[in-house]
Amino acid sequence: MKTIYLDCISGISGDMTLSALIDLGADISYIRNELEKLPLDAFTMEIVPVIKQGISASYLQLDIEEPHHHHHDHDHHHHRKAADILQMIEQSTLPERVKDRSRLVFEHIAEAEGHIHGIPAADVHFHEVGAMDSIIDVIGVCLAFESLDAGRIIASPVPTGQGKIRMAHGLYPIPAPATAELLTGIPLASLDVEGELTTPTGAGFLKALADSFGSLPPLPLRKIGYGAGKKDFAHPNVLRVLFEEQDATEETVYTLECQVDDISGEALGSTMNRLFQGGALDVYYTPVYMKKNRPGTLLTVLCRQADKALLESILFRETTTFGVRSSQWERRILSRRFETLDTKYGPIAVKLGFEGGTLYQVSPEYADVEKASIHVDQPFVDVYAEIKHQAQQTYSS
């Protein structure tokens, strides 16, 4: 799985995020082509190399052609309302994950703006943010994540800047009210700078898309990109994005759990079969004592994210539980290989577990060993140990 880390050293805005991801390697022509399929005004989008306080970065040059109409306001109106933007995303041919992510960002921004102005989120107009710019920034960033195949997004704590900013409604404190609203629950960083470092769109990305906040995860670093902001400060006004890839041997798995005290052993046996058919990596039952001292059973299921929803519904359908807990775990796995070993007992299947070139596990196939041990009338453990030893000699070279 690919992880993108947003290093908000100088805050975060829509155009900075888009240019940083393109600098990192997201395909600008893919982003442009997908955006051009949407019912938007004509625009041009280029990346310009710039230097910000000694750091070379990419700057997003976005030009939107204003259509010349008499009903100027009326004509633009349909781009502006949050409900219309969400409907446009819904009806588009954008990839599913891009739709989900874009929708989430707009919902969060609209909710924050609505909360401040005291109107329903659906009626919020995106005039403050510059409707077209923000639509292109938001959907563009979600397309950039898609182009990079980002499964997980992590962000650093974020500085907001300080002072006042002139807006349509007058002079506002920084962070602007909508930005502050979106940053609730997000760790802030202090940076003593006059000016707006984080915009509502940037805060919307953090709120809607970041899976977690903190320092860079200890994974191999593959690439780094820099996106430049419009303003110049005494520090480099850039967003840094880092691209990490988990080893093939590292994967994220989910643990699903529930416990029941009013279900028969037969029903549990059948449930286990169905869970395995539904793609569970492992299923096990643990005896537990529950309230009123009733002996019960704790059901534990290990699965991949793609199978999680199906397995949860199997648990609801096949057992008497009213809730399923889930937690996310990182697991490191050995790459597996099956070999057939020629032994004095005949051919025996063995399962081998490697990491790199190192052989860690050798597991002879139970059924083959049992058959051989009965055939020569030897204890199972002795035959097993002998075959395992021979396999280790054979395959660890």
C-alpha positions as semicolon CSV with decimal commas, in nm:
position;residue;x (nm);y (nm);z (nm)
1;M;0,000;0,000;0,000
2;K;0,124;0,348;-0,086
3;T;0,131;0,617;0,180
4;I;0,143;0,992;0,110
5;Y;0,265;1,218;0,388
6;L;0,161;1,585;0,377
7;D;0,434;1,784;0,548
8;C;0,260;2,117;0,614
9;I;0,572;2,314;0,702
10;S;0,411;2,637;0,581
11;G;0,043;2,548;0,610
12;I;-0,168;2,404;0,328
13;S;-0,390;2,536;0,049
14;G;-0,565;2,383;-0,250
15;D;-0,321;2,495;-0,520
16;M;-0,015;2,409;-0,307
17;T;-0,141;2,057;-0,255
18;L;-0,217;2,003;-0,623
19;S;0,120;2,138;-0,741
20;A;0,310;1,939;-0,474
21;L;0,143;1,612;-0,579
22;I;0,220;1,684;-0,946
23;D;0,580;1,764;-0,845
24;L;0,583;1,427;-0,672
25;G;0,484;1,249;-0,992
26;A;0,105;1,268;-1,032
27;D;0,023;1,282;-1,405
28;I;-0,094;1,635;-1,493
29;S;-0,244;1,529;-1,827
30;Y;-0,453;1,260;-1,656
31;I;-0,577;1,522;-1,406
32;R;-0,648;1,773;-1,683
33;N;-0,834;1,521;-1,904
34;E;-1,057;1,403;-1,620
35;L;-1,137;1,763;-1,517
36;E;-1,219;1,858;-1,878
37;K;-1,496;1,595;-1,882
38;L;-1,678;1,794;-1,611
39;P;-1,928;2,071;-1,697
40;L;-1,689;2,351;-1,595
41;D;-1,576;2,677;-1,759
42;A;-1,279;2,639;-1,994
43;F;-0,946;2,658;-1,809
44;T;-0,576;2,608;-1,861
45;M;-0,354;2,447;-1,599
46;E;0,024;2,455;-1,611
47;I;0,301;2,381;-1,366
48;V;0,570;2,648;-1,344
49;P;0,901;2,583;-1,166
50;V;0,977;2,851;-0,901
51;I;1,230;2,902;-0,623
52;K;1,094;2,973;-0,275
53;Q;1,366;3,087;-0,032
54;G;1,619;2,854;-0,192
55;I;1,387;2,555;-0,248
56;S;1,288;2,470;-0,604
57;A;0,920;2,388;-0,616
58;S;0,627;2,360;-0,857
59;Y;0,372;2,640;-0,882
60;L;0,022;2,585;-1,019
61;Q;-0,079;2,837;-1,284
62;L;-0,454;2,810;-1,326
63;D;-0,635;3,037;-1,571
64;I;-1,013;3,022;-1,598
65;E;-1,186;3,175;-1,899
66;E;-1,484;3,374;-1,775
67;P;-1,776;3,323;-2,014
68;H;-1,906;3,660;-2,145
69;H;-2,280;3,666;-2,074
70;H;-2,529;3,930;-1,975
71;H;-2,672;3,705;-1,706
72;H;-2,328;3,677;-1,561
73;D;-2,435;3,607;-1,205
74;H;-2,722;3,386;-1,303
75;D;-2,498;3,189;-1,535
76;H;-2,239;3,125;-1,270
77;H;-2,489;3,046;-1,003
78;H;-2,506;2,673;-1,063
79;H;-2,132;2,628;-1,002
80;R;-2,154;2,784;-0,666
81;K;-2,399;2,600;-0,446
82;A;-2,258;2,309;-0,247
83;A;-2,555;2,088;-0,337
84;D;-2,494;2,149;-0,710
85;I;-2,123;2,072;-0,683
86;L;-2,200;1,744;-0,504
87;Q;-2,458;1,658;-0,769
88;M;-2,207;1,731;-1,047
89;I;-1,952;1,497;-0,883
90;E;-2,219;1,230;-0,838
91;Q;-2,322;1,238;-1,205
92;S;-1,966;1,250;-1,338
93;T;-1,759;0,962;-1,480
94;L;-1,482;1,021;-1,224
95;P;-1,328;0,707;-1,066
96;E;-1,527;0,589;-0,762
97;R;-1,260;0,671;-0,501
98;V;-1,211;1,019;-0,655
99;K;-1,587;1,082;-0,625
100;D;-1,588;0,969;-0,262
101;R;-1,288;1,178;-0,165
102;S;-1,401;1,495;-0,350
103;R;-1,751;1,469;-0,208
104;L;-1,613;1,432;0,144
105;V;-1,394;1,743;0,110
106;F;-1,681;1,958;-0,020
107;E;-1,921;1,826;0,244
108;H;-1,676;1,923;0,521
109;I;-1,608;2,270;0,376
110;A;-1,979;2,340;0,318
111;E;-2,065;2,221;0,668
112;A;-1,803;2,452;0,821
113;E;-1,912;2,755;0,613
114;G;-2,280;2,679;0,682
115;H;-2,217;2,653;1,053
116;I;-2,053;2,996;1,058
117;H;-2,310;3,175;0,841
118;G;-2,602;2,994;1,005
119;I;-2,734;2,827;0,687
120;P;-2,775;2,462;0,582
121;A;-2,458;2,311;0,429
122;A;-2,637;2,240;0,097
123;D;-2,711;2,611;0,046
124;V;-2,355;2,733;0,104
125;H;-2,221;2,930;-0,191
126;F;-1,856;2,893;-0,278
127;H;-1,803;3,259;-0,365
128;E;-1,547;3,326;-0,094
129;V;-1,311;3,054;-0,211
130;G;-1,356;3,139;-0,579
131;A;-1,593;2,870;-0,697
132;M;-1,410;2,741;-1,004
133;D;-1,066;2,752;-0,845
134;S;-1,175;2,552;-0,548
135;I;-1,366;2,297;-0,756
136;I;-1,057;2,240;-0,973
137;D;-0,824;2,228;-0,670
138;V;-1,036;1,980;-0,476
139;I;-1,120;1,738;-0,757
140;G;-0,769;1,786;-0,902
141;V;-0,606;1,683;-0,574
142;C;-0,829;1,376;-0,545
143;L;-0,733;1,283;-0,904
144;A;-0,365;1,335;-0,818
145;F;-0,399;1,095;-0,524
146;E;-0,559;0,847;-0,766
147;S;-0,278;0,891;-1,019
148;L;-0,026;0,813;-0,740
149;D;-0,244;0,528;-0,608
150;A;-0,239;0,673;-0,256
151;G;-0,412;0,433;-0,020
152;R;-0,322;0,611;0,300
153;I;-0,279;0,983;0,367
154;I;-0,101;1,107;0,679
155;A;-0,040;1,474;0,769
156;S;0,191;1,665;0,998
157;P;0,057;1,916;1,250
158;V;-0,034;2,235;1,062
159;P;0,047;2,606;1,122
160;T;-0,232;2,857;1,049
161;G;-0,052;3,192;1,047
162;Q;-0,177;3,495;1,237
163;G;-0,307;3,850;1,198
164;K;-0,613;3,965;0,999
165;I;-0,742;3,894;0,650
166;R;-0,975;4,101;0,433
167;M;-1,275;3,898;0,314
168;A;-1,610;3,967;0,146
169;H;-1,764;4,026;0,489
170;G;-1,492;4,255;0,623
171;L;-1,177;4,208;0,829
172;Y;-1,151;3,857;0,980
173;P;-0,900;3,703;1,217
174;I;-0,659;3,433;1,091
175;P;-0,729;3,144;1,077
176;A;-1,048;3,248;0,897
177;P;-1,361;3,119;1,076
178;A;-1,426;2,838;0,823
179;T;-1,063;2,726;0,842
180;A;-1,073;2,725;1,222
181;E;-1,395;2,522;1,214
182;L;-1,236;2,264;0,980
183;L;-0,923;2,239;1,195
184;T;-1,112;2,119;1,505
185;G;-0,956;1,795;1,621
186;I;-0,644;1,849;1,407
187;P;-0,307;1,913;1,577
188;L;-0,175;2,265;1,508
189;A;0,188;2,369;1,477
190;S;0,317;2,710;1,581
191;L;0,484;2,926;1,317
192;D;0,518;3,294;1,398
193;V;0,409;3,442;1,063
194;E;0,177;3,729;0,972
195;G;-0,059;3,605;0,703
196;E;-0,292;3,320;0,611
197;L;-0,095;2,996;0,581
198;T;-0,384;2,751;0,578
199;T;-0,697;2,807;0,366
200;P;-1,040;2,646;0,401
201;T;-0,964;2,416;0,104
202;G;-0,634;2,305;0,258
203;A;-0,800;2,248;0,594
204;G;-1,078;2,058;0,413
205;F;-0,819;1,813;0,274
206;L;-0,680;1,751;0,621
207;K;-1,024;1,708;0,776
208;A;-1,169;1,483;0,506
209;L;-0,874;1,284;0,373
210;A;-0,602;1,244;0,637
211;D;-0,620;0,902;0,804
212;S;-0,397;1,020;1,087
213;F;-0,166;1,302;1,203
214;G;0,185;1,284;1,337
215;S;0,541;1,233;1,226
216;L;0,656;1,049;0,915
217;P;0,594;0,671;0,942
218;P;0,912;0,457;0,951
219;L;0,872;0,326;0,596
220;P;1,113;0,344;0,301
221;L;1,095;0,691;0,142
222;R;1,056;0,675;-0,237
223;K;1,003;1,033;-0,357
224;I;0,958;1,392;-0,239
225;G;0,763;1,675;-0,403
226;Y;0,739;2,049;-0,331
227;G;0,439;2,270;-0,411
228;A;0,473;2,649;-0,392
229;G;0,218;2,889;-0,242
230;K;0,135;3,225;-0,400
231;K;0,282;3,438;-0,119
232;D;0,643;3,497;-0,018
233;F;0,747;3,482;0,347
234;A;1,080;3,484;0,529
235;H;1,055;3,103;0,528
236;P;1,003;2,875;0,224
237;N;0,628;2,891;0,149
238;V;0,601;2,534;0,024
239;L;0,405;2,219;0,100
240;R;0,626;1,913;0,103
241;V;0,475;1,576;0,014
242;L;0,655;1,248;0,068
243;F;0,573;0,920;-0,092
244;E;0,633;0,595;0,094
245;E;0,571;0,238;-0,002
246;Q;0,515;-0,043;0,241
247;D;0,714;-0,355;0,174
248;A;0,515;-0,630;0,009
249;T;0,562;-0,816;0,336
250;E;0,392;-0,539;0,534
251;E;0,017;-0,523;0,508
252;T;-0,273;-0,373;0,695
253;V;-0,528;-0,621;0,826
254;Y;-0,846;-0,578;1,027
255;T;-0,958;-0,771;1,333
256;L;-1,334;-0,811;1,374
257;E;-1,469;-0,925;1,709
258;C;-1,795;-0,996;1,881
259;Q;-1,899;-1,226;2,161
260;V;-2,217;-1,430;2,207
261;D;-2,361;-1,646;2,483
262;D;-2,687;-1,762;2,323
263;I;-2,586;-1,958;2,015
264;S;-2,527;-2,330;1,959
265;G;-2,193;-2,490;1,877
266;E;-2,338;-2,614;1,548
267;A;-2,435;-2,261;1,443
268;L;-2,085;-2,140;1,529
269;G;-1,931;-2,418;1,321
270;S;-2,138;-2,318;1,021
271;T;-2,056;-1,949;1,077
272;M;-1,682;-2,026;1,067
273;N;-1,720;-2,195;0,726
274;R;-1,908;-1,900;0,584
275;L;-1,651;-1,653;0,716
276;F;-1,372;-1,845;0,543
277;Q;-1,576;-1,856;0,221
278;G;-1,625;-1,478;0,256
279;G;-1,247;-1,425;0,238
280;A;-1,141;-1,427;0,607
281;L;-0,764;-1,475;0,653
282;D;-0,826;-1,648;0,985
283;V;-1,115;-1,718;1,221
284;Y;-1,091;-1,842;1,578
285;Y;-1,317;-1,886;1,879
286;T;-1,216;-1,823;2,240
287;P;-1,424;-1,934;2,541
288;V;-1,506;-1,634;2,763
289;Y;-1,718;-1,572;3,072
290;M;-1,975;-1,301;3,014
291;K;-2,222;-1,114;3,232
292;K;-2,432;-1,319;3,476
293;N;-2,140;-1,568;3,461
294;R;-2,261;-1,716;3,135
295;P;-2,004;-1,916;2,939
296;G;-1,983;-1,753;2,598
297;T;-1,769;-1,743;2,286
298;L;-1,552;-1,462;2,152
299;L;-1,545;-1,469;1,770
300;T;-1,232;-1,321;1,614
301;V;-1,192;-1,272;1,239
302;L;-0,878;-1,151;1,060
303;C;-0,940;-0,996;0,719
304;R;-0,832;-0,749;0,452
305;Q;-1,007;-0,416;0,417
306;A;-1,179;-0,520;0,092
307;D;-1,360;-0,810;0,268
308;K;-1,440;-0,629;0,593
309;A;-1,796;-0,513;0,515
310;L;-1,904;-0,853;0,379
311;L;-1,762;-1,040;0,679
312;E;-1,930;-0,801;0,921
313;S;-2,265;-0,866;0,755
314;I;-2,203;-1,244;0,777
315;L;-2,149;-1,201;1,152
316;F;-2,476;-1,009;1,184
317;R;-2,667;-1,258;0,971
318;E;-2,530;-1,582;1,114
319;T;-2,494;-1,499;1,484
320;T;-2,702;-1,329;1,754
321;T;-2,464;-1,037;1,802
322;F;-2,584;-0,674;1,808
323;G;-2,243;-0,520;1,731
324;V;-1,908;-0,596;1,571
325;R;-1,589;-0,418;1,681
326;S;-1,309;-0,366;1,436
327;S;-0,948;-0,255;1,474
328;Q;-0,668;-0,204;1,225
329;W;-0,337;-0,386;1,260
330;E;-0,013;-0,384;1,066
331;R;0,118;-0,732;1,003
332;R;0,448;-0,843;0,862
333;I;0,427;-1,166;0,666
334;L;0,675;-1,409;0,519
335;S;0,648;-1,485;0,151
336;R;0,522;-1,842;0,117
337;R;0,628;-2,116;-0,121
338;F;0,522;-2,479;-0,153
339;E;0,767;-2,753;-0,251
340;T;0,746;-3,130;-0,283
341;L;1,034;-3,298;-0,103
342;D;1,156;-3,646;-0,197
343;T;1,203;-3,837;0,128
344;K;1,256;-4,202;0,217
345;Y;0,883;-4,204;0,293
346;G;0,803;-4,086;-0,060
347;P;0,710;-3,733;-0,179
348;I;0,597;-3,500;0,102
349;A;0,458;-3,146;0,053
350;V;0,625;-2,873;0,262
351;K;0,533;-2,509;0,310
352;L;0,828;-2,267;0,329
353;G;0,831;-1,913;0,473
354;F;1,098;-1,671;0,344
355;E;1,187;-1,307;0,390
356;G;1,448;-1,187;0,146
357;G;1,673;-1,489;0,101
358;T;1,630;-1,614;0,457
359;L;1,428;-1,927;0,524
360;Y;1,244;-1,886;0,857
361;Q;0,971;-2,149;0,858
362;V;0,946;-2,505;0,732
363;S;0,613;-2,677;0,778
364;P;0,562;-3,030;0,637
365;E;0,204;-3,101;0,524
366;Y;0,020;-3,270;0,812
367;A;-0,180;-3,519;0,602
368;D;0,128;-3,641;0,411
369;V;0,328;-3,689;0,732
370;E;0,044;-3,871;0,903
371;K;0,002;-4,110;0,608
372;A;0,377;-4,181;0,602
373;S;0,397;-4,237;0,980
374;I;0,109;-4,487;0,973
375;H;0,262;-4,660;0,671
376;V;0,599;-4,722;0,844
377;D;0,440;-4,756;1,190
378;Q;0,650;-4,477;1,347
379;P;0,537;-4,203;1,587
380;F;0,404;-3,894;1,401
381;V;0,642;-3,655;1,587
382;D;0,954;-3,851;1,484
383;V;0,864;-3,866;1,116
384;Y;0,764;-3,495;1,122
385;A;1,094;-3,391;1,285
386;E;1,299;-3,594;1,036
387;I;1,120;-3,450;0,732
388;K;1,144;-3,095;0,869
389;H;1,518;-3,137;0,923
390;Q;1,567;-3,270;0,569
391;A;1,364;-2,978;0,426
392;Q;1,573;-2,724;0,619
393;Q;1,895;-2,878;0,480
394;T;1,750;-2,877;0,128
395;Y;1,598;-2,530;0,102
396;S;1,802;-2,304;0,329
397;S;2,097;-2,290;0,090
